[in-house]
Short mmCIF file of C-alpha atoms and ligand atoms in Angstrom, two decimals:
data_model
loop_
_atom_site.label_atom_id
_atom_site.label_comp_id
_atom_site.label_asym_id
_atom_site.label_seq_id
_atom_site.Cartn_x
_atom_site.Cartn_y
_atom_site.Cartn_z
CA UNK G 841 100.73 68.19 45.72
CA UNK G 842 100.09 66.75 49.32
CA UNK G 843 97.26 64.12 47.94
CA UNK G 844 98.46 60.88 48.22
CA UNK G 845 96.72 57.19 47.22
CA UNK G 846 95.56 57.41 50.95
CA UNK G 847 94.99 61.23 51.12
CA UNK G 848 97.31 62.30 53.51
CA UNK G 849 96.85 65.69 54.83
CA UNK G 850 99.02 67.95 57.20
CA UNK G 851 98.02 69.15 59.91
CA UNK G 852 96.55 72.63 58.54
CA UNK G 853 94.58 70.57 55.95
CA UNK G 854 93.01 68.91 59.48
CA UNK G 855 92.33 72.61 60.81
CA UNK G 856 90.68 73.26 57.76
CA UNK G 857 88.74 70.07 58.23
CA UNK G 858 87.58 71.06 61.42
CA UNK G 859 86.74 74.63 60.08
CA UNK G 860 84.23 73.09 57.64
CA UNK G 861 82.64 70.58 59.71
CA UNK G 862 81.95 73.30 62.49
CA UNK G 863 80.43 75.40 59.56
CA UNK G 864 77.95 72.65 58.45
CA UNK G 865 77.21 72.28 61.82
CA UNK G 866 76.24 75.96 62.70
CA UNK G 867 74.49 76.51 59.45
CA UNK G 868 73.44 72.89 57.52
CA UNK G 869 72.40 71.13 60.72
CA UNK G 870 71.26 75.09 62.66
CA UNK G 871 69.12 77.41 59.92
CA UNK G 872 69.10 74.53 57.44
CA UNK G 873 68.65 71.24 59.11
CA UNK G 874 64.81 71.02 56.96
CA UNK G 875 67.08 70.27 53.62
CA UNK G 876 69.76 67.72 55.33
CA UNK G 877 69.64 65.08 52.97
CA UNK G 878 67.31 66.64 50.62
CA UNK G 879 68.05 66.77 46.62
CA UNK G 880 70.84 65.13 44.18
CA UNK G 881 70.24 62.68 41.50
CA UNK G 882 67.03 61.30 41.52
CA UNK G 883 65.42 63.60 44.28
CA UNK G 884 66.00 66.96 42.06
CA UNK G 885 62.79 67.84 42.51
CA UNK G 886 63.05 68.21 46.50
CA UNK G 887 62.55 71.38 48.30
CA UNK G 888 63.82 73.84 45.70
CA UNK G 889 62.88 77.35 47.17
CA UNK G 890 65.52 75.83 50.35
CA UNK G 891 68.03 74.67 48.25
CA UNK G 892 68.37 77.94 46.21
CA UNK G 893 68.86 79.71 49.50
CA UNK G 894 71.25 77.36 50.65
CA UNK G 895 73.47 78.03 47.68
CA UNK G 896 73.46 81.86 48.60
CA UNK G 897 74.34 80.83 52.36
CA UNK G 898 77.48 78.69 50.49
CA UNK G 899 78.06 81.74 48.87
CA UNK G 900 78.35 83.76 51.91
CA UNK G 901 80.57 81.02 53.78
CA UNK G 902 83.02 81.56 50.59
CA UNK G 903 82.34 77.48 50.15
CA UNK G 904 81.98 78.08 45.96
CA UNK G 905 84.62 78.08 43.74
CA UNK G 906 87.27 76.71 46.63
CA UNK G 907 89.90 75.77 44.27
CA UNK G 908 89.49 79.45 42.23
CA UNK G 909 92.14 81.64 42.59
CA UNK G 910 92.12 84.65 44.99
CA UNK G 911 92.02 87.25 42.90
CA UNK G 912 88.90 85.95 40.69
CA UNK G 913 87.00 85.18 44.20
CA UNK G 914 88.00 81.91 44.88
CA UNK G 915 90.18 80.71 47.87
CA UNK G 916 93.00 79.20 46.09
CA UNK G 917 92.62 76.07 48.07
CA UNK G 918 94.99 73.02 47.33
CA UNK G 919 93.57 69.85 45.63
CA UNK G 920 93.86 67.77 49.44
CA UNK G 921 91.15 71.08 50.68
CA UNK G 922 88.91 71.01 47.79
CA UNK G 923 88.70 67.10 48.58
CA UNK G 924 88.04 67.65 52.35
CA UNK G 925 85.20 70.31 51.76
CA UNK G 926 83.36 67.86 49.24
CA UNK G 927 83.68 64.82 51.55
CA UNK G 928 82.56 67.09 54.99
CA UNK G 929 79.90 67.88 52.94
CA UNK G 930 78.70 64.53 51.49
CA UNK G 931 79.53 63.08 54.74
CA UNK G 932 77.07 65.65 56.90
CA UNK G 933 74.09 65.24 54.39
CA UNK G 934 74.44 68.16 52.34
CA UNK G 935 71.81 68.69 50.33
CA UNK G 936 72.22 67.91 46.16
CA UNK G 937 74.15 71.26 44.72
CA UNK G 938 71.61 73.33 42.62
CA UNK G 939 74.94 74.91 41.94
CA UNK G 940 76.83 72.24 40.44
CA UNK G 941 77.02 73.49 36.87
CA UNK G 942 77.41 76.62 37.72
CA UNK G 943 80.72 75.89 39.63
CA UNK G 944 81.94 72.90 38.53
CA UNK G 945 80.91 73.70 34.51
CA UNK G 946 80.88 77.15 33.70
CA UNK G 947 82.63 78.67 36.15
CA UNK G 948 86.07 76.85 35.43
CA UNK G 949 85.23 77.26 31.46
CA UNK G 950 85.18 80.62 32.10
CA UNK G 951 87.95 81.30 33.98
CA UNK G 952 90.12 78.64 30.96
CA UNK G 953 88.40 80.19 28.28
CA UNK G 954 86.66 83.69 29.16
CA UNK G 955 87.57 87.09 28.73
CA UNK G 956 88.47 89.35 31.45
CA UNK G 957 85.35 91.02 31.23
CA UNK G 958 83.50 88.20 31.11
CA UNK G 959 84.46 86.81 34.24
CA UNK G 960 83.91 89.91 35.91
CA UNK G 961 80.26 89.39 34.91
CA UNK G 962 79.72 86.23 35.63
CA UNK G 963 82.06 84.92 38.50
CA UNK G 964 80.48 86.90 40.94
CA UNK G 965 76.92 85.62 40.45
CA UNK G 966 77.85 81.99 40.80
CA UNK G 967 80.55 82.46 43.50
CA UNK G 968 77.74 84.01 46.08
CA UNK G 969 75.49 81.17 44.86
CA UNK G 970 73.10 83.57 43.22
CA UNK G 971 72.92 82.74 39.70
CA UNK G 972 72.01 79.37 38.49
CA UNK G 973 73.43 77.60 35.14
CA UNK G 974 72.16 74.46 32.92
CA UNK G 975 74.37 72.97 30.31
CA UNK G 976 72.49 73.41 26.64
CA UNK G 977 74.34 70.60 24.53
CA UNK G 978 72.12 67.32 24.25
CA UNK G 979 69.72 67.34 21.16
CA UNK G 980 67.60 65.06 19.62
CA UNK G 981 70.30 63.24 17.15
CA UNK G 982 73.57 65.14 18.60
CA UNK G 983 73.81 63.78 22.00
CA UNK G 984 77.33 61.08 22.08
CA UNK G 985 77.33 63.11 18.58
CA UNK G 986 77.38 66.19 19.98
CA UNK G 987 78.93 67.20 16.64
CA UNK G 988 76.03 66.86 15.26
CA UNK G 989 74.54 69.93 17.14
CA UNK G 990 71.78 71.86 14.84
CA UNK G 991 70.98 74.49 17.15
CA UNK G 992 71.58 77.87 14.96
CA UNK G 993 72.71 81.14 15.74
CA UNK G 994 72.93 83.79 13.26
CA UNK G 995 74.28 87.20 14.06
CA UNK G 996 71.74 90.52 13.82
CA UNK G 997 73.73 93.48 14.83
CA UNK G 998 74.95 93.16 18.46
CA UNK G 999 73.31 90.02 18.97
CA UNK G 1000 73.07 86.19 18.07
CA UNK G 1001 69.53 84.97 17.30
CA UNK G 1002 69.18 81.44 18.32
CA UNK G 1003 66.66 78.81 16.74
CA UNK G 1004 66.59 74.88 17.58
CA UNK G 1005 66.10 72.38 20.52
CA UNK G 1006 67.69 70.94 23.34
CA UNK G 1007 67.12 67.90 25.08
CA UNK G 1008 67.76 66.35 28.74
CA UNK G 1009 69.05 69.63 30.00
CA UNK G 1010 68.97 69.36 33.91
CA UNK G 1011 67.52 72.07 35.87
CA UNK G 1012 66.73 74.34 33.14
CA UNK G 1013 63.30 75.22 34.57
CA UNK G 1014 65.05 76.59 37.35
CA UNK G 1015 68.54 78.02 35.65
CA UNK G 1016 69.00 81.52 35.16
CA UNK G 1017 71.45 81.39 32.45
CA UNK G 1018 72.38 78.44 29.96
CA UNK G 1019 75.78 77.83 28.04
CA UNK G 1020 74.90 76.33 24.55
CA UNK G 1021 76.35 74.98 21.65
CA UNK G 1022 75.09 76.54 18.55
CA UNK G 1023 76.04 76.16 14.95
CA UNK G 1024 77.12 79.97 14.12
CA UNK G 1025 78.60 78.80 10.58
CA UNK G 1026 75.86 76.99 8.26
CA UNK G 1027 78.22 75.94 5.96
CA UNK G 1028 80.72 74.36 7.81
CA UNK G 1029 79.79 70.97 9.43
CA UNK G 1030 80.50 68.34 12.22
CA UNK G 1031 83.12 70.10 14.73
CA UNK G 1032 83.72 73.53 13.11
CA UNK G 1033 81.52 76.39 12.48
CA UNK G 1034 80.22 75.61 16.17
CA UNK G 1035 80.51 78.27 19.25
CA UNK G 1036 79.89 78.65 22.96
CA UNK G 1037 76.97 81.21 23.90
CA UNK G 1038 75.71 82.17 27.26
CA UNK G 1039 71.76 82.12 26.93
CA UNK G 1040 69.61 84.43 29.58
CA UNK G 1041 66.32 81.55 30.15
CA UNK G 1042 64.07 84.67 31.12
CA UNK G 1043 63.43 85.48 27.95
CA UNK G 1044 60.36 85.38 25.34
CA UNK G 1045 62.30 83.12 22.75
CA UNK G 1046 63.05 79.96 25.19
CA UNK G 1047 60.64 77.36 26.08
CA UNK G 1048 61.04 75.04 28.68
CA UNK G 1049 59.03 72.39 28.84
CA UNK G 1050 60.00 69.24 31.86
CA UNK G 1051 60.24 65.48 30.16
CA UNK G 1052 59.03 63.08 33.37
CA UNK G 1053 61.43 60.33 34.56
CA UNK G 1054 60.99 56.82 34.98
CA UNK G 1055 61.43 58.02 38.79
CA UNK G 1056 58.13 59.69 38.52
CA UNK G 1057 59.58 63.32 39.07
CA UNK G 1058 61.06 65.37 36.67
CA UNK G 1059 64.81 67.08 36.92
CA UNK G 1060 65.02 67.53 33.11
CA UNK G 1061 64.07 69.63 30.20
CA UNK G 1062 63.57 70.11 26.47
CA UNK G 1063 64.58 73.54 25.67
CA UNK G 1064 62.95 75.49 22.79
CA UNK G 1065 64.94 78.13 20.95
CA UNK G 1066 62.66 80.09 18.67
CA UNK G 1067 64.17 83.62 18.03
CA UNK G 1068 66.14 83.58 21.66
CA UNK G 1069 68.56 86.60 21.83
CA UNK G 1070 72.28 86.88 23.38
CA UNK G 1071 74.58 89.77 23.86
CA UNK G 1072 77.61 88.70 21.56
CA UNK G 1073 79.98 89.37 24.06
CA UNK G 1074 78.41 86.36 25.53
CA UNK G 1075 80.20 84.27 23.44
CA UNK G 1076 83.12 82.55 25.12
CA UNK G 1077 86.11 81.62 23.00
CA UNK G 1078 86.25 82.68 18.83
CA UNK G 1079 83.55 82.10 16.83
CA UNK G 1080 83.78 78.98 15.51
CA UNK G 1081 86.03 77.60 17.81
CA UNK G 1082 83.12 76.57 20.09
CA UNK G 1083 83.96 72.46 20.03
CA UNK G 1084 87.44 73.13 21.56
CA UNK G 1085 85.89 75.66 24.51
CA UNK G 1086 82.94 72.86 25.07
CA UNK G 1087 85.20 69.78 25.31
CA UNK G 1088 87.07 71.73 28.30
CA UNK G 1089 83.98 72.08 29.88
CA UNK G 1090 83.34 68.08 29.81
CA UNK G 1091 86.73 67.42 31.34
CA UNK G 1092 86.01 69.72 34.14
CA UNK G 1093 82.17 67.38 35.00
CA UNK G 1094 85.01 64.68 36.01
CA UNK G 1095 86.98 66.59 38.74
CA UNK G 1096 87.49 66.87 41.97
CA UNK G 1097 83.32 66.77 43.44
CA UNK G 1098 83.51 62.97 42.02
CA UNK G 1099 85.32 62.41 45.49
CA UNK G 1100 82.41 63.61 47.32
CA UNK G 1101 79.86 61.61 45.40
CA UNK G 1102 81.68 58.49 46.63
CA UNK G 1103 80.97 59.37 50.00
CA UNK G 1104 77.86 59.33 49.56
CA UNK G 1105 78.10 56.30 47.66
CA UNK G 1106 79.55 54.78 50.85
CA UNK G 1107 76.53 55.69 52.78
CA UNK G 1108 74.19 53.66 50.27
CA UNK G 1109 76.11 51.11 50.32
CA UNK G 1110 76.08 51.25 54.26
CA UNK G 1111 72.15 51.04 54.03
CA UNK G 1112 71.92 48.64 51.32
CA UNK G 1113 73.75 46.02 53.97
CA UNK G 1114 71.54 47.33 56.99
CA UNK G 1115 68.31 46.19 54.75
CA UNK G 1116 70.20 43.26 54.22
CA UNK G 1117 71.03 42.20 58.00
CA UNK G 1118 67.50 43.17 58.35
CA UNK G 1119 65.95 41.29 55.78
CA UNK G 1120 68.10 37.95 56.13
CA UNK G 1121 69.87 38.38 52.67
CA UNK G 1122 72.88 38.53 54.79
CA UNK G 1123 72.79 35.40 55.18
CA UNK G 1124 72.67 34.52 51.62
CA UNK G 1125 75.81 33.46 50.23
CA UNK G 1126 75.86 35.03 46.42
CA UNK G 1127 74.30 38.37 47.86
CA UNK G 1128 76.73 38.36 50.91
CA UNK G 1129 79.77 37.96 47.95
CA UNK G 1130 78.29 40.81 46.07
CA UNK G 1131 78.09 43.49 49.09
CA UNK G 1132 81.75 42.44 49.78
CA UNK G 1133 82.36 43.44 46.01
CA UNK G 1134 80.38 46.31 46.10
CA UNK G 1135 82.89 47.28 49.03
CA UNK G 1136 86.31 46.27 47.39
CA UNK G 1137 85.08 48.16 44.34
CA UNK G 1138 84.32 51.78 46.20
CA UNK G 1139 87.66 51.31 48.03
CA UNK G 1140 89.36 50.50 43.73
CA UNK G 1141 87.37 53.68 43.25
CA UNK G 1142 88.63 55.94 45.43
CA UNK G 1143 91.91 55.21 45.21
CA UNK G 1144 92.08 55.44 41.16
CA UNK G 1145 90.09 58.72 41.33
CA UNK G 1146 92.60 60.61 43.81
CA UNK G 1147 95.23 59.47 41.66
CA UNK G 1148 93.81 60.70 38.75
CA UNK G 1149 93.38 64.27 40.22
CA UNK G 1150 96.52 63.84 42.10
CA UNK G 1151 98.56 63.64 38.64
CA UNK G 1152 96.29 66.09 37.00
CA UNK G 1153 97.54 68.66 38.91
CA UNK G 1154 94.46 71.09 38.40
CA UNK G 1155 91.80 68.55 39.27
CA UNK G 1156 90.41 68.44 35.97
CA UNK G 1157 91.26 65.10 34.68
CA UNK G 1158 92.08 64.26 31.06
CA UNK G 1159 91.31 61.42 29.17
CA UNK G 1160 91.47 59.35 32.85
CA UNK G 1161 88.33 60.65 33.55
CA UNK G 1162 86.81 58.17 31.54
CA UNK G 1163 88.13 55.46 33.43
CA UNK G 1164 86.97 56.99 36.92
CA UNK G 1165 83.40 57.73 35.07
CA UNK G 1166 83.51 54.15 33.69
CA UNK G 1167 84.05 53.04 37.08
CA UNK G 1168 81.63 54.48 39.21
CA UNK G 1169 78.71 54.48 36.63
CA UNK G 1170 79.09 50.80 36.43
CA UNK G 1171 79.45 50.27 40.36
CA UNK G 1172 76.44 52.52 40.90
CA UNK G 1173 74.05 50.60 38.81
CA UNK G 1174 75.16 47.24 40.41
CA UNK G 1175 74.49 48.86 43.56
CA UNK G 1176 71.06 49.56 42.74
CA UNK G 1177 70.18 45.86 41.33
CA UNK G 1178 71.96 45.14 44.20
CA UNK G 1179 69.63 47.37 46.22
CA UNK G 1180 66.09 46.28 45.09
CA UNK G 1181 67.63 42.10 45.08
CA UNK G 1182 68.48 42.56 48.83
CA UNK G 1183 65.21 44.15 50.09
CA UNK G 1184 63.41 41.08 48.26
CA UNK G 1185 60.02 41.29 46.99
CA UNK G 1186 58.91 44.17 49.10
CA UNK G 1187 60.79 46.13 46.17
CA UNK G 1188 58.22 45.35 43.54
CA UNK G 1189 55.47 47.37 45.64
CA UNK G 1190 55.28 51.26 45.75
CA UNK G 1191 52.45 52.92 47.94
CA UNK G 1192 51.13 56.51 47.48
CA UNK G 1193 49.52 58.02 44.54
CA UNK G 1194 50.70 58.10 41.82
CA UNK G 1195 53.51 55.99 43.72
CA UNK G 1196 55.93 56.76 46.00
CA UNK G 1197 59.44 55.31 45.91
CA UNK G 1198 61.39 53.48 48.98
CA UNK G 1199 65.42 54.59 48.72
CA UNK G 1200 66.35 51.11 47.11
CA UNK G 1201 63.70 51.53 44.53
CA UNK G 1202 64.70 54.85 43.38
CA UNK G 1203 67.86 54.09 43.58
CA UNK G 1204 67.85 51.43 41.32
CA UNK G 1205 65.79 53.35 38.65
CA UNK G 1206 67.78 56.44 38.68
CA UNK G 1207 71.22 54.33 38.32
CA UNK G 1208 69.95 53.61 35.29
CA UNK G 1209 71.31 56.71 34.04
CA UNK G 1210 74.33 56.60 35.41
CA UNK G 1211 75.90 55.06 32.70
CA UNK G 1212 74.05 57.38 30.09
CA UNK G 1213 74.69 61.01 31.15
CA UNK G 1214 78.38 62.87 31.55
CA UNK G 1215 79.01 60.63 28.33
CA UNK G 1216 77.97 56.85 27.86
CA UNK G 1217 79.73 53.72 29.11
CA UNK G 1218 80.18 53.11 25.24
CA UNK G 1219 81.82 56.40 24.43
CA UNK G 1220 83.95 56.20 27.71
CA UNK G 1221 85.46 53.11 25.93
CA UNK G 1222 85.70 54.40 23.02
CA UNK G 1223 87.95 57.29 24.38
CA UNK G 1224 89.91 55.01 26.44
CA UNK G 1225 90.54 52.80 23.32
CA UNK G 1226 91.19 55.21 21.09
CA UNK G 1227 93.31 57.89 22.60
CA UNK G 1228 94.72 56.05 25.90
CA UNK G 1229 95.48 52.64 24.45
CA UNK G 1230 96.16 54.15 20.72
CA UNK G 1231 94.03 51.46 19.31
CA UNK G 1232 92.72 51.90 15.48
CA UNK G 1233 88.80 53.46 15.58
C1 LIG R 1375 70.15 62.33 34.10
C2 LIG R 1375 70.17 62.87 32.70
C3 LIG R 1375 70.80 63.76 32.75
C4 LIG R 1375 71.34 64.78 31.38
N1 LIG R 1375 71.66 65.90 31.89
C5 LIG R 1375 72.45 66.74 30.51
C6 LIG R 1375 72.25 68.01 30.81
O1 LIG R 1375 72.25 69.07 31.51
N2 LIG R 1375 73.00 68.91 29.89
C7 LIG R 1375 73.05 68.10 28.38
O2 LIG R 1375 73.20 68.87 27.19
N3 LIG R 1375 72.82 66.77 28.11
C8 LIG R 1375 72.29 66.34 29.27
N4 LIG R 1375 72.18 64.74 29.37
C9 LIG R 1375 72.15 64.10 27.93
C10 LIG R 1375 73.57 62.88 28.22
O3 LIG R 1375 74.63 63.69 27.81
C11 LIG R 1375 73.09 62.27 26.75
O4 LIG R 1375 72.00 61.58 27.26
C12 LIG R 1375 74.43 61.01 26.03
O5 LIG R 1375 75.43 61.99 26.00
C13 LIG R 1375 73.83 59.86 25.10
O6 LIG R 1375 73.48 60.94 24.34
P1 LIG R 1375 71.82 59.84 23.83
O7 LIG R 1375 70.83 60.49 24.92
O8 LIG R 1375 71.63 60.98 22.68
O9 LIG R 1375 72.29 58.75 22.84
P2 LIG R 1375 72.91 58.63 21.84
O10 LIG R 1375 73.73 59.00 21.69
O11 LIG R 1375 71.72 58.68 20.81
O12 LIG R 1375 73.18 56.92 22.12
C14 LIG R 1375 72.51 55.63 22.03
C15 LIG R 1375 73.27 54.50 22.45
O13 LIG R 1375 74.26 54.22 21.30
C16 LIG R 1375 75.78 54.49 21.80
N5 LIG R 1375 76.36 55.09 20.69
C17 LIG R 1375 76.42 56.27 20.33
N6 LIG R 1375 77.50 56.54 19.97
C18 LIG R 1375 78.33 55.44 19.57
C19 LIG R 1375 79.69 55.52 19.10
N7 LIG R 1375 80.42 56.04 18.57
N8 LIG R 1375 80.01 54.26 19.76
C20 LIG R 1375 79.54 53.17 20.35
N9 LIG R 1375 78.61 53.20 21.10
C21 LIG R 1375 77.90 54.40 20.38
C22 LIG R 1375 75.41 54.97 23.13
O14 LIG R 1375 76.47 54.62 24.22
C23 LIG R 1375 74.05 54.33 23.73
O15 LIG R 1375 73.97 52.86 24.23
C24 LIG R 1375 71.39 64.01 30.65
C25 LIG R 1375 71.35 62.94 30.44
C26 LIG R 1375 70.66 61.94 31.89
C27 LIG R 1375 70.27 60.64 31.42
#
């Protein structure tokens, strides 16, 4: 393992960094210059078609699934190189990835739990950037308490028939496939009797209804299953074993890409500091102290994340991922508050119809969600308390 607290890299890794940079200059700042900085949290609605094309370009460049084994179509890249790629991508203003759930969630899940046939069928579409996935976990009444899932899937011949509802399904409106947790054994409850199913989105039994967010945009949806179908061969893991597979996916969610995310955070903090300079907020000792705290927090986050990932070996942290999640969610939420405080009374005004948000306003509103998605703060604290510290439930 070459990653240390300060991410020391070898000369060969620096050559790799140069390769990444050169590719991004040629392709992102060349053909795709119009989508630099688009997409991502709070702006997922931007330039969807162009970003789909961009996913394919990334696939052509063999930049998707960098850390996956070579015999599965990846590059077998070390953790250091994966971090380098994510950092350079963010630094170059790479657009928000439409394929992040494909590459970072379902792909690793298939590698860990899928059959060779499932891997052969689904991994190439992910690696080429052609096929987009969404995550069908949450339901009304089953969010933090995921074991409360009520969507049913009954076997009929060679197919499962799904009935039920999911909610907060990010990017379901553009996804080709959804990985769904459904109850396949109604006689069992809680963690038992669930299965992990891969379900094609383009079929009459699925209806997707957008949910408009406080930012005025819509990146997630309600998804209704009404006799939706998928083949039994699209079940990952054994029937009734869905909980184990689903928990595997959640561990991957807090993986190596979080380090790239921090480069984006750094850019946002720099913009807030520049605004503070322009508005005179930098002369306010209280605001100045909060900016310094934010800078320190960012450094602490980076070192914690690197240490966590380095100790995990495969880029999928265990329970320690909960510490990082808690840390960055709170940091980012605080940065959103700082951004509007620094902007002053101007932050209260919007323009356009119905309204257009400034970057500071978008940051403030969107970061309210950071402490909720990917597991709420309270849930992360429960995990840390019970599973890491061994405190009683
Ligand atoms: C931007 C965004 C994108 C999302 N994308 C997706 C997606 O693509 N796919 C998907 O499946 N889901 C998605 N989600 C849903 C997300 O995973 C859930 O919102 C989250 O798990 C919380 O569930 P809930 O909203 O049902 O809240 P609840 O579980 O009802 O929680 C309500 C409150 O109670 C607290 N609480 C609950 N249980 C406990 C407990 N045991 N101890 C202490 N406090 C507790 C929670 O912390 C929270 O404050 C997304 C959410 C957001 C905000």
